[in-house]
Amino acid sequence: MADFHIAQEIQQALDARQPVVALESALITHGFAYPANIDITRRMAEAIRAAGAVPAVIGIWRGAVCVGLSDTQVQVLATDTTAAKVSVRDLPLIGVRGVHGGTTVATTTLLAHRAGIRVFATGGIGGVHRGHPEDISADLPVLASTPLIVVCAGAKSILDLPRTLEYLETWGVPVLGWQTDEFPAFYSRTSGLPVDQRVDSTDQVVDVFQAQRALRLPQGLLVAAPIPAEDEVPAAEIEPLIAQAVAEADAQGVSGRAITPFILARMVALSEARTKHANESLLLNNARIAAQIARNSVD
Ligand code: PSU
Ligand code: MN
């Protein structure tokens, strides 16, 4: 059976009821290229510590679950081109395979919850794919069944945002807008789609999360924070690039687990790295917000 390791620092923080923020590792193995992947992970971890919480990078190390990967382990994952993208259906297979792996939002959410962590900072969640409504990220059903606060910048419009929000509604996942009334679209602050509830403070986020628990609801909570205005790439500029990247994926027959990494990489190339800068900015922003929420939720 796959082992489940919790790093000593993380276990001690949890035992002492200190705030902990989970970070995913699919962005290390499949989201960013080397060395940007190490750099952004380190900067997110620093931002979380500066805000008074403990970062826990979650990933797969030689077929074992690891909550709290060390800097050295992150370095190895970041340069291992054979590392697996580990979504939920892959999770029970990692022990047999013995691989290193990056955990997606779905898998990181599940594992963070198993470890006793309550808050997770990521970039964009997966969702229903544009033009392929049968391709639904495991991120969505996991959010519907795992009580965790997931801080993201919405979902990028490589996805079908209306269908993604419909799914979340059907399965009872509240979508909170962090100081916004609109669901953010990752690179862009707006999508034209409303959130379920605007929140302006960490108190309000924690209130909603506690209400879910008091009501014994099984769902997690999505906190959607728009990218900082100065780093936004307006929707009008990003749309043609997304359309092109999606068309290329279709033309080359890219599908399944490969499609998100393919489109992300094409977006960076097509935008001459503007999307990379935007992605880094929103990740740091989300890390800071998640740390503040984590601090509030243990007080
Ligand atoms: N969306 C992004 N960046 C990402 C991902 C999604 O903007 O890096 C990654 C996350 O790890 C997410 C996963 O959980 O892709 C979703 O992949 P899939 O659609 O195959 O479930
Ligand atoms: Mn998929």
Coordinates of C-alpha atoms and ligand atoms in Angstrom, one line a residue:
M1 CA 0.0 0.0 0.0
A2 CA 1.2 3.5 -0.7
D3 CA 2.8 5.1 2.3
F4 CA 1.5 8.4 3.7
H5 CA 4.3 10.6 5.2
I6 CA 3.7 13.9 7.0
A7 CA 6.9 15.9 7.4
Q8 CA 7.8 16.6 11.0
E9 CA 7.4 20.3 10.8
I10 CA 3.9 20.0 9.4
Q11 CA 2.8 17.4 12.0
Q12 CA 4.2 19.6 14.8
A13 CA 2.4 22.7 13.4
L14 CA -0.9 20.8 13.1
D15 CA -0.5 19.3 16.6
A16 CA 0.1 22.8 18.0
R17 CA -2.9 24.1 16.0
Q18 CA -0.7 26.5 14.0
P19 CA -2.0 27.6 10.6
V20 CA -0.9 25.5 7.7
V21 CA -1.4 26.1 4.0
A22 CA -1.3 23.3 1.5
L23 CA 0.4 23.8 -1.9
E24 CA 0.0 21.5 -5.0
S25 CA 2.8 20.0 -6.9
A26 CA 1.3 19.5 -10.4
L27 CA 2.3 23.1 -11.0
I28 CA 5.9 22.0 -10.3
T29 CA 5.8 19.0 -12.5
H30 CA 3.3 20.1 -15.2
G31 CA 2.4 23.7 -14.8
F32 CA 5.7 25.6 -15.0
A33 CA 9.0 24.8 -16.8
Y34 CA 12.2 24.5 -14.9
P35 CA 13.5 26.6 -13.1
A36 CA 10.4 28.8 -12.9
N37 CA 8.6 25.9 -11.1
I38 CA 11.1 25.9 -8.2
D39 CA 11.2 29.7 -8.1
I40 CA 7.4 30.1 -7.8
T41 CA 7.1 27.3 -5.2
R42 CA 9.8 28.9 -3.1
R43 CA 8.2 32.4 -3.3
M44 CA 4.8 31.0 -2.4
A45 CA 6.2 29.2 0.6
E46 CA 8.0 32.5 1.7
A47 CA 4.8 34.5 1.3
I48 CA 2.9 32.0 3.4
R49 CA 5.6 32.1 6.2
A50 CA 5.8 35.9 6.0
A51 CA 2.0 35.9 6.6
G52 CA 2.4 33.7 9.7
A53 CA 1.5 30.3 8.4
V54 CA 3.4 27.1 7.6
P55 CA 3.5 26.0 3.9
A56 CA 3.1 22.2 3.1
V57 CA 3.9 21.2 -0.4
I58 CA 2.0 18.0 -1.1
G59 CA 3.3 15.5 -3.7
I60 CA 4.3 12.0 -4.5
W61 CA 7.8 10.9 -3.6
R62 CA 8.9 7.4 -4.9
G63 CA 5.4 6.1 -4.8
A64 CA 4.5 7.5 -1.4
V65 CA 2.3 10.4 -0.4
C66 CA 4.3 13.2 1.1
V67 CA 2.7 16.1 2.9
G68 CA 5.5 18.6 3.3
L69 CA 8.1 18.0 0.6
S70 CA 11.5 19.3 1.4
D71 CA 13.3 21.9 -0.8
T72 CA 15.5 19.1 -2.1
Q73 CA 12.5 16.9 -3.0
V74 CA 10.9 19.9 -4.8
Q75 CA 14.1 20.4 -6.7
V76 CA 14.1 16.7 -7.8
L77 CA 10.4 16.8 -8.9
A78 CA 11.0 20.1 -10.7
T79 CA 13.7 18.5 -12.9
D80 CA 12.2 15.0 -13.3
T81 CA 10.6 14.9 -16.7
T82 CA 9.2 11.5 -16.0
A83 CA 7.2 12.6 -12.9
A84 CA 3.6 11.7 -13.2
K85 CA 0.6 14.0 -13.1
V86 CA -1.3 12.4 -10.2
S87 CA -5.1 12.9 -10.2
V88 CA -7.4 10.9 -8.0
R89 CA -7.7 7.8 -10.1
D90 CA -3.9 7.6 -10.2
L91 CA -3.5 7.9 -6.4
P92 CA -4.0 4.2 -5.5
L93 CA -1.6 3.3 -8.4
I94 CA 1.4 5.3 -7.3
G95 CA 2.6 2.6 -4.8
V96 CA 2.8 0.0 -7.6
R97 CA 4.4 2.4 -10.0
G98 CA 7.0 3.8 -7.5
V99 CA 7.1 7.1 -9.3
H100 CA 7.6 10.7 -8.3
G101 CA 4.5 12.7 -9.0
G102 CA 2.9 16.1 -8.9
T103 CA -0.6 16.2 -7.3
T104 CA -3.4 18.1 -9.0
V105 CA -5.9 20.3 -7.1
A106 CA -8.2 17.2 -6.7
T107 CA -5.5 15.0 -5.2
T108 CA -3.9 17.8 -3.1
T109 CA -7.3 18.7 -1.7
L110 CA -7.9 15.1 -0.7
L111 CA -4.5 14.6 0.8
A112 CA -4.5 17.9 2.7
H113 CA -7.8 16.9 4.3
R114 CA -6.5 13.5 5.3
A115 CA -3.5 15.3 6.9
G116 CA -5.8 17.6 8.9
I117 CA -5.0 20.8 6.9
R118 CA -7.9 23.1 6.3
V119 CA -6.6 25.6 3.7
F120 CA -5.1 25.2 0.3
A121 CA -3.7 27.8 -2.1
T122 CA -3.6 27.1 -5.9
G123 CA -3.8 29.0 -9.2
G124 CA -6.7 27.9 -11.2
I125 CA -9.0 24.9 -10.6
G126 CA -9.7 22.4 -13.3
G127 CA -13.3 22.3 -14.7
V128 CA -15.4 21.3 -17.6
H129 CA -13.3 21.6 -20.8
R130 CA -14.3 24.0 -23.6
G131 CA -15.8 22.1 -26.5
H132 CA -15.5 18.8 -24.5
P133 CA -18.2 18.8 -21.9
E134 CA -17.5 15.1 -21.2
D135 CA -14.0 16.1 -19.9
I136 CA -14.6 17.2 -16.4
S137 CA -11.7 17.6 -14.1
A138 CA -11.6 15.5 -10.9
D139 CA -11.1 18.8 -9.1
L140 CA -14.8 19.4 -9.2
P141 CA -16.1 16.2 -7.6
V142 CA -13.4 16.3 -5.0
L143 CA -14.4 19.9 -4.1
A144 CA -18.0 18.6 -3.8
S145 CA -17.0 15.9 -1.3
T146 CA -14.0 17.3 0.7
P147 CA -14.3 19.9 3.4
L148 CA -11.3 22.2 2.6
I149 CA -11.0 25.9 1.8
V150 CA -9.5 26.2 -1.6
V151 CA -8.2 29.6 -2.6
C152 CA -7.8 30.1 -6.4
A153 CA -8.0 32.8 -9.0
G154 CA -11.1 31.2 -10.6
A155 CA -10.6 29.1 -13.6
K156 CA -9.1 30.1 -16.8
S157 CA -11.2 30.4 -19.9
I158 CA -9.4 27.5 -21.5
L159 CA -12.3 25.9 -19.7
D160 CA -16.1 26.3 -20.1
L161 CA -16.7 28.6 -17.2
P162 CA -20.5 28.6 -17.2
R163 CA -20.6 24.8 -17.3
T164 CA -17.9 24.7 -14.6
L165 CA -20.0 26.9 -12.3
E166 CA -23.1 24.9 -13.1
Y167 CA -21.4 21.7 -11.9
L168 CA -20.3 23.4 -8.7
E169 CA -23.8 24.6 -8.1
T170 CA -25.3 21.2 -8.8
W171 CA -23.0 19.5 -6.3
G172 CA -23.4 22.2 -3.7
V173 CA -20.0 23.9 -3.6
P174 CA -20.3 27.6 -2.6
V175 CA -18.2 30.0 -4.7
L176 CA -17.1 33.0 -2.7
G177 CA -15.7 36.1 -4.5
W178 CA -12.8 37.6 -2.6
Q179 CA -13.5 41.3 -2.6
T180 CA -15.3 40.8 -5.9
D181 CA -18.9 40.1 -7.2
E182 CA -17.6 38.3 -10.3
F183 CA -16.0 34.9 -10.8
P184 CA -12.4 35.7 -11.8
A185 CA -11.0 34.1 -15.0
F186 CA -7.4 33.5 -13.9
Y187 CA -5.5 35.9 -16.2
S188 CA -8.4 38.3 -16.1
R189 CA -10.2 39.8 -13.1
T190 CA -13.6 39.3 -14.6
S191 CA -15.6 36.7 -16.5
G192 CA -19.1 38.3 -16.6
L193 CA -20.3 35.5 -14.3
P194 CA -21.4 36.1 -10.7
V195 CA -20.1 34.4 -7.6
D196 CA -22.6 33.0 -5.0
Q197 CA -21.4 35.5 -2.4
R198 CA -18.9 38.3 -2.2
V199 CA -16.7 38.3 0.9
D200 CA -14.5 41.1 2.1
S201 CA -12.7 39.6 5.1
T202 CA -11.2 36.3 6.3
D203 CA -13.8 36.4 9.1
Q204 CA -16.6 35.9 6.5
V205 CA -14.7 33.0 4.8
V206 CA -14.3 31.3 8.1
D207 CA -17.9 31.9 9.0
V208 CA -19.1 30.2 5.9
F209 CA -16.7 27.3 6.4
Q210 CA -17.9 26.8 9.9
A211 CA -21.5 27.0 8.8
Q212 CA -20.8 24.2 6.4
R213 CA -19.3 22.1 9.2
A214 CA -22.1 22.9 11.7
L215 CA -24.6 21.8 9.1
R216 CA -22.6 18.6 8.4
L217 CA -22.3 19.4 4.7
P218 CA -19.7 17.4 2.8
Q219 CA -18.5 20.1 0.5
G220 CA -15.5 22.2 0.4
L221 CA -15.4 26.0 -0.1
L222 CA -14.0 27.8 -3.1
V223 CA -12.6 31.2 -2.5
A224 CA -12.0 33.0 -5.8
A225 CA -9.6 35.9 -5.7
P226 CA -8.9 38.0 -8.8
I227 CA -5.4 38.5 -10.1
P228 CA -3.8 41.8 -8.8
A229 CA -4.9 44.5 -11.3
E230 CA -1.4 45.5 -12.4
D231 CA -0.7 42.0 -13.6
E232 CA -4.0 41.3 -15.3
V233 CA -4.1 40.3 -19.0
P234 CA -7.4 41.6 -20.2
A235 CA -9.9 39.0 -21.5
A236 CA -9.9 40.6 -24.9
E237 CA -6.2 40.0 -25.3
I238 CA -6.2 36.5 -23.9
E239 CA -9.2 35.1 -25.7
P240 CA -7.6 34.8 -29.2
L241 CA -4.6 33.0 -27.7
I242 CA -6.9 30.6 -25.8
A243 CA -8.9 29.9 -28.9
Q244 CA -5.7 29.2 -30.8
A245 CA -4.2 26.9 -28.1
V246 CA -7.5 25.0 -27.8
A247 CA -7.7 24.6 -31.6
E248 CA -4.1 23.4 -31.7
A249 CA -4.9 20.8 -29.0
D250 CA -7.8 19.6 -31.0
A251 CA -5.8 19.5 -34.3
Q252 CA -3.1 17.5 -32.6
G253 CA -5.5 15.2 -30.9
V254 CA -4.3 16.1 -27.4
S255 CA -6.9 15.1 -24.8
G256 CA -7.3 13.7 -21.3
R257 CA -4.7 14.4 -18.7
A258 CA -2.4 15.9 -21.3
I259 CA -4.7 18.8 -22.4
T260 CA -4.2 21.2 -19.5
P261 CA -0.4 21.1 -19.5
F262 CA -0.4 21.4 -23.3
I263 CA -2.6 24.4 -23.3
L264 CA -0.8 26.1 -20.4
A265 CA 2.6 25.7 -22.2
R266 CA 1.1 27.0 -25.5
M267 CA -0.3 30.0 -23.7
V268 CA 3.1 31.0 -22.3
A269 CA 4.7 30.7 -25.8
L270 CA 1.9 32.5 -27.6
S271 CA 1.8 35.4 -25.0
E272 CA 5.6 35.8 -24.9
A273 CA 5.6 34.9 -21.2
R274 CA 3.0 37.5 -20.2
T275 CA 0.8 34.7 -19.0
K276 CA 3.7 33.2 -17.0
H277 CA 4.1 36.5 -15.1
A278 CA 0.4 36.7 -14.5
N279 CA 0.3 33.1 -13.3
E280 CA 3.1 33.9 -10.8
S281 CA 1.4 37.0 -9.6
L282 CA -2.0 35.3 -8.9
L283 CA -0.3 32.4 -7.2
L284 CA 1.5 34.7 -4.8
N285 CA -1.6 36.6 -4.1
N286 CA -3.5 33.4 -3.4
A287 CA -0.8 32.2 -1.1
R288 CA -1.0 35.4 1.0
I289 CA -4.8 35.2 1.2
A290 CA -4.8 31.5 2.1
A291 CA -2.3 32.2 4.9
Q292 CA -4.5 34.9 6.3
I293 CA -7.5 32.6 6.2
A294 CA -5.5 29.8 7.8
R295 CA -4.5 32.1 10.6
N296 CA -8.0 33.2 11.2
S297 CA -9.4 29.7 11.1
V298 CA -7.2 28.4 14.0
D299 CA -7.7 31.4 16.3
Ligands
PSU1 N1 -5.4 25.0 -14.2 C1 -4.4 25.9 -14.3 N2 -3.1 25.5 -14.0 C2 -2.8 24.3 -13.6 C3 -3.9 23.3 -13.5 C4 -5.1 23.7 -13.9 O1 -4.7 27.0 -14.6 O2 -1.7 24.0 -13.3 C5 -3.5 21.9 -13.1 C6 -4.0 21.8 -11.6 O3 -3.1 20.9 -11.0 C7 -5.4 21.1 -11.8 C8 -5.1 20.2 -13.0 O4 -5.8 20.4 -10.7 O5 -4.3 21.0 -13.8 C9 -6.4 19.8 -13.7 O6 -6.1 18.9 -14.6 P1 -7.3 18.0 -15.2 O7 -8.1 18.9 -16.0 O8 -6.6 16.9 -16.1 O9 -8.0 17.4 -14.1
MN2 MN -9.7 15.9 -17.9

